[in-house]
Amino acid sequence: MSVFASLGTLLTTLADRLDPLFGASATAAAIVLFTLCVRAALHPLARAAARGEKARAALAPKIAELSRKHKNDPERLRRAMTDLQTKEGASPLAGCLPTLIQLPVFFVMYHVFSTGSGAGDLLDHTLAGAPLDGRWGGAFAGQQGLVYLALFALIAAVATWTYVRNRKAARDAAPAAAVPAAPGAAGLARVLPLLSFGTLITAAVVPLAAALYLATTTTWTAVERALLLRGR
C-alpha cells in the first residue's frame, strides 16, 4: 500500500469515527485530529529545540567575551562560537527539526487532495460546504467564502503574533550580539521574521485540506513556543 493510500485510509477511518459528532465536516475534523497527533509526536523535538534556544540565549555573555577576545580574527571567532555551542548543546539547527520532519507529511496531504491519489471518496467531503479539494480562487462567495476567510484570518492572526514575538526576541538579543555578522546576515535577519506570513501565501494556493493542515500546525507551533519559551 502506498503512503498516499495509507493516509487516505487513515483519514477515512478517523472521519468514520468522528461522523456522529461532525457530520459532513468529519473529514475536516479528521485532518485537524491527524495534525494534532503528528505535532504531539514531534513535541519532544520541540522541547529539545526550546532548550537549545534557551541555552543559546544563556550563552550571550560568553559569546560577547569571545567577540572581545577574537575581535581581530573573525574566522577564529566563528570556530570558537561553534565549539561553544556544540559543547553547551545549543545547535541552531535543532530548532529546524520539527519543521523539516513535517514537510513530507504536508507533501503527502497536498498530493492526496490535489490528485485524488489514495483519497478514495475523500474529495467528496467538505468543510461547512467548502470542498476539501477546492482552492480559494473564485470561492469568495456565500458559505464557501466565509470558510476561506475564517481560515485565512486564523493564519494571518497566528503569523502576526509570531512576527511580533520574533521581532521582540531579536530586539532583546541585539545588545548581546556583538559578533561579526556573516555576509548577508543583516538582510537575512530582517527577512526571517516575515517568513511567518509565508504560510498565508501557501494556504492560498493549496487545496483547502492542506490549508487546514497548515492552519492547525502553525497555531500549534505558536502556542507551543509561547509555552516552552515563557520566562526566557
Short mmCIF file of C-alpha atoms in Angstrom, two decimals:
data_model
loop_
_atom_site.label_atom_id
_atom_site.label_comp_id
_atom_site.label_asym_id
_atom_site.label_seq_id
_atom_site.Cartn_x
_atom_site.Cartn_y
_atom_site.Cartn_z
CA MET A 1 0.00 0.00 0.00
CA SER A 2 1.40 3.43 -0.99
CA VAL A 3 1.89 6.20 1.53
CA PHE A 4 -0.91 8.14 -0.18
CA ALA A 5 -3.34 5.24 0.16
CA SER A 6 -2.25 4.79 3.77
CA LEU A 7 -3.06 8.42 4.57
CA GLY A 8 -6.36 8.16 2.73
CA THR A 9 -7.31 5.05 4.70
CA LEU A 10 -6.30 6.67 7.98
CA LEU A 11 -8.31 9.83 7.33
CA THR A 12 -11.31 7.79 6.19
CA THR A 13 -11.18 5.72 9.38
CA LEU A 14 -10.88 8.81 11.57
CA ALA A 15 -13.70 10.50 9.67
CA ASP A 16 -15.97 7.49 10.19
CA ARG A 17 -15.30 7.66 13.94
CA LEU A 18 -15.95 11.40 14.05
CA ASP A 19 -19.00 11.38 11.82
CA PRO A 20 -21.54 11.23 14.70
CA LEU A 21 -20.06 14.46 16.08
CA PHE A 22 -19.17 16.45 12.96
CA GLY A 23 -21.37 15.05 10.20
CA ALA A 24 -20.41 16.36 6.74
CA SER A 25 -17.31 18.04 8.20
CA ALA A 26 -16.00 14.82 9.75
CA THR A 27 -13.09 14.56 7.30
CA ALA A 28 -12.02 18.14 8.07
CA ALA A 29 -12.13 17.25 11.77
CA ALA A 30 -10.08 14.12 10.99
CA ILE A 31 -7.43 16.28 9.30
CA VAL A 32 -7.23 18.51 12.36
CA LEU A 33 -7.00 15.48 14.69
CA PHE A 34 -4.35 13.86 12.48
CA THR A 35 -2.32 17.09 12.51
CA LEU A 36 -2.55 17.35 16.30
CA CYS A 37 -1.33 13.75 16.60
CA VAL A 38 1.64 14.48 14.34
CA ARG A 39 2.56 17.57 16.36
CA ALA A 40 2.14 15.71 19.65
CA ALA A 41 4.54 13.05 18.36
CA LEU A 42 7.05 15.79 17.47
CA HIS A 43 6.71 17.57 20.82
CA PRO A 44 9.91 16.03 22.28
CA LEU A 45 11.86 17.57 19.38
CA ALA A 46 10.18 20.92 20.02
CA ARG A 47 11.16 20.72 23.70
CA ALA A 48 14.75 19.95 22.70
CA ALA A 49 14.72 22.91 20.28
CA ALA A 50 13.38 25.19 23.04
CA ARG A 51 16.12 24.03 25.41
CA GLY A 52 18.67 24.77 22.71
CA GLU A 53 17.22 28.24 22.16
CA LYS A 54 17.33 28.99 25.87
CA ALA A 55 20.88 27.67 26.00
CA ARG A 56 21.91 29.99 23.16
CA ALA A 57 20.36 32.94 24.99
CA ALA A 58 22.22 31.98 28.16
CA LEU A 59 25.48 31.86 26.20
CA ALA A 60 25.23 35.55 25.22
CA PRO A 61 27.79 36.74 27.85
CA LYS A 62 30.29 34.05 26.80
CA ILE A 63 29.78 34.92 23.14
CA ALA A 64 30.37 38.60 23.94
CA GLU A 65 33.58 37.64 25.72
CA LEU A 66 34.73 35.57 22.72
CA SER A 67 33.93 38.53 20.50
CA ARG A 68 36.19 40.80 22.54
CA LYS A 69 38.92 38.17 22.69
CA HIS A 70 38.97 37.42 18.96
CA LYS A 71 37.73 40.74 17.57
CA ASN A 72 40.61 40.86 15.09
CA ASP A 73 40.22 37.27 13.92
CA PRO A 74 36.65 36.64 12.66
CA GLU A 75 37.41 33.10 11.46
CA ARG A 76 38.81 32.06 14.83
CA LEU A 77 35.82 33.69 16.50
CA ARG A 78 33.37 31.67 14.41
CA ARG A 79 35.23 28.44 15.22
CA ALA A 80 35.21 29.29 18.92
CA MET A 81 31.48 30.05 18.81
CA THR A 82 30.76 26.77 17.04
CA ASP A 83 32.78 24.85 19.63
CA LEU A 84 30.99 26.64 22.46
CA GLN A 85 27.52 25.95 21.03
CA THR A 86 28.39 22.30 20.44
CA LYS A 87 29.72 21.91 23.98
CA GLU A 88 26.62 23.52 25.50
CA GLY A 89 24.17 21.67 23.22
CA ALA A 90 22.93 24.90 21.65
CA SER A 91 22.98 23.98 17.97
CA PRO A 92 20.95 26.45 15.85
CA LEU A 93 19.83 23.57 13.62
CA ALA A 94 17.86 21.91 16.43
CA GLY A 95 15.02 24.40 16.02
CA CYS A 96 14.56 23.40 12.37
CA LEU A 97 13.96 19.69 13.01
CA PRO A 98 10.19 19.82 13.78
CA THR A 99 9.56 21.83 10.61
CA LEU A 100 11.75 19.64 8.41
CA ILE A 101 10.12 16.43 9.64
CA GLN A 102 6.67 17.85 8.90
CA LEU A 103 7.45 18.62 5.26
CA PRO A 104 6.89 15.05 3.99
CA VAL A 105 3.58 14.90 5.88
CA PHE A 106 2.43 18.16 4.29
CA PHE A 107 3.53 16.95 0.84
CA VAL A 108 1.52 13.75 1.20
CA MET A 109 -1.53 15.74 2.35
CA TYR A 110 -1.14 18.12 -0.59
CA HIS A 111 -0.72 15.26 -3.08
CA VAL A 112 -3.74 13.33 -1.83
CA PHE A 113 -6.10 16.30 -2.10
CA SER A 114 -4.59 17.66 -5.33
CA THR A 115 -4.57 14.48 -7.38
CA GLY A 116 -7.02 12.22 -5.57
CA SER A 117 -4.34 9.51 -5.39
CA GLY A 118 -5.25 7.21 -2.48
CA ALA A 119 -8.05 9.55 -1.45
CA GLY A 120 -10.99 7.23 -2.10
CA ASP A 121 -14.11 9.36 -1.62
CA LEU A 122 -12.31 12.00 0.49
CA LEU A 123 -12.51 14.52 -2.35
CA ASP A 124 -16.28 14.48 -2.00
CA HIS A 125 -16.09 15.77 1.58
CA THR A 126 -16.45 19.37 2.67
CA LEU A 127 -15.82 21.82 5.48
CA ALA A 128 -19.01 23.80 6.13
CA GLY A 129 -19.93 23.42 2.46
CA ALA A 130 -16.48 24.18 1.01
CA PRO A 131 -14.92 21.18 -0.83
CA LEU A 132 -11.69 19.96 0.75
CA ASP A 133 -10.01 19.68 -2.65
CA GLY A 134 -11.03 23.22 -3.61
CA ARG A 135 -8.91 26.37 -3.66
CA TRP A 136 -9.74 29.91 -2.70
CA GLY A 137 -9.74 31.32 -6.25
CA GLY A 138 -13.29 32.19 -7.22
CA ALA A 139 -14.67 30.81 -3.95
CA PHE A 140 -15.24 34.08 -2.12
CA ALA A 141 -18.99 33.90 -2.32
CA GLY A 142 -21.60 32.62 0.07
CA GLN A 143 -20.79 29.95 2.64
CA GLN A 144 -17.60 28.80 0.92
CA GLY A 145 -16.21 32.32 1.04
CA LEU A 146 -16.78 32.51 4.79
CA VAL A 147 -14.84 29.26 5.29
CA TYR A 148 -11.80 30.58 3.41
CA LEU A 149 -11.97 33.98 5.08
CA ALA A 150 -12.10 32.38 8.53
CA LEU A 151 -9.14 30.12 7.71
CA PHE A 152 -7.06 32.98 6.30
CA ALA A 153 -7.94 35.17 9.28
CA LEU A 154 -6.71 32.48 11.67
CA ILE A 155 -3.44 32.00 9.77
CA ALA A 156 -2.91 35.77 9.50
CA ALA A 157 -3.51 36.24 13.23
CA VAL A 158 -1.03 33.50 14.11
CA ALA A 159 1.52 34.88 11.62
CA THR A 160 1.19 38.39 13.06
CA TRP A 161 1.58 37.11 16.62
CA THR A 162 4.64 35.08 15.58
CA TYR A 163 6.11 38.09 13.76
CA VAL A 164 5.70 40.35 16.80
CA ARG A 165 7.26 37.74 19.12
CA ASN A 166 10.21 37.18 16.77
CA ARG A 167 10.86 40.91 16.43
CA LYS A 168 10.77 41.33 20.20
CA ALA A 169 13.15 38.39 20.67
CA ALA A 170 15.51 39.87 18.07
CA ARG A 171 15.49 43.27 19.83
CA ASP A 172 16.15 41.65 23.21
CA ALA A 173 19.07 39.67 21.79
CA ALA A 174 20.59 42.60 19.90
CA PRO A 175 22.62 44.08 22.81
CA ALA A 176 24.43 40.77 23.30
CA ALA A 177 25.02 40.14 19.63
CA ALA A 178 28.39 41.85 19.45
CA VAL A 179 29.63 39.25 16.96
CA PRO A 180 30.86 39.99 13.45
CA ALA A 181 27.99 39.01 11.17
CA ALA A 182 28.44 36.74 8.22
CA PRO A 183 27.95 38.33 4.79
CA GLY A 184 24.28 38.92 4.16
CA ALA A 185 23.32 38.13 7.76
CA ALA A 186 21.85 41.59 8.35
CA GLY A 187 19.48 41.25 5.41
CA LEU A 188 18.56 37.73 6.45
CA ALA A 189 17.75 38.95 9.96
CA ARG A 190 15.30 41.45 8.50
CA VAL A 191 13.64 38.88 6.26
CA LEU A 192 13.31 35.97 8.70
CA PRO A 193 10.54 37.50 10.84
CA LEU A 194 8.45 37.93 7.67
CA LEU A 195 8.60 34.20 6.89
CA SER A 196 5.73 33.65 9.31
CA PHE A 197 3.48 35.17 6.63
CA GLY A 198 4.68 32.61 4.07
CA THR A 199 2.11 30.17 5.43
CA LEU A 200 -0.66 32.58 4.43
CA ILE A 201 0.60 32.64 0.84
CA THR A 202 0.96 28.86 0.76
CA ALA A 203 -2.56 28.37 2.11
CA ALA A 204 -3.90 30.48 -0.75
CA VAL A 205 -2.56 28.12 -3.44
CA VAL A 206 -3.03 24.66 -1.94
CA PRO A 207 -6.26 22.66 -1.54
CA LEU A 208 -8.44 23.53 1.44
CA ALA A 209 -7.47 20.27 3.17
CA ALA A 210 -3.78 21.17 3.05
CA ALA A 211 -4.55 24.74 4.15
CA LEU A 212 -6.44 23.31 7.12
CA TYR A 213 -3.36 21.26 7.98
CA LEU A 214 -1.21 24.42 7.77
CA ALA A 215 -3.58 26.43 9.94
CA THR A 216 -3.62 23.72 12.61
CA THR A 217 0.13 23.13 12.68
CA THR A 218 1.07 26.83 12.70
CA THR A 219 -1.36 27.51 15.53
CA TRP A 220 0.11 24.59 17.47
CA THR A 221 3.64 25.91 16.82
CA ALA A 222 2.82 29.42 18.04
CA VAL A 223 1.16 28.21 21.24
CA GLU A 224 3.82 25.56 21.86
CA ARG A 225 6.70 28.03 21.52
CA ALA A 226 4.94 30.56 23.75
CA LEU A 227 4.59 27.92 26.48
CA LEU A 228 8.04 26.38 26.10
CA LEU A 229 9.87 29.74 25.95
CA ARG A 230 7.85 31.56 28.59
CA GLY A 231 10.05 33.43 31.02
CA ARG A 232 13.06 33.22 28.73
#
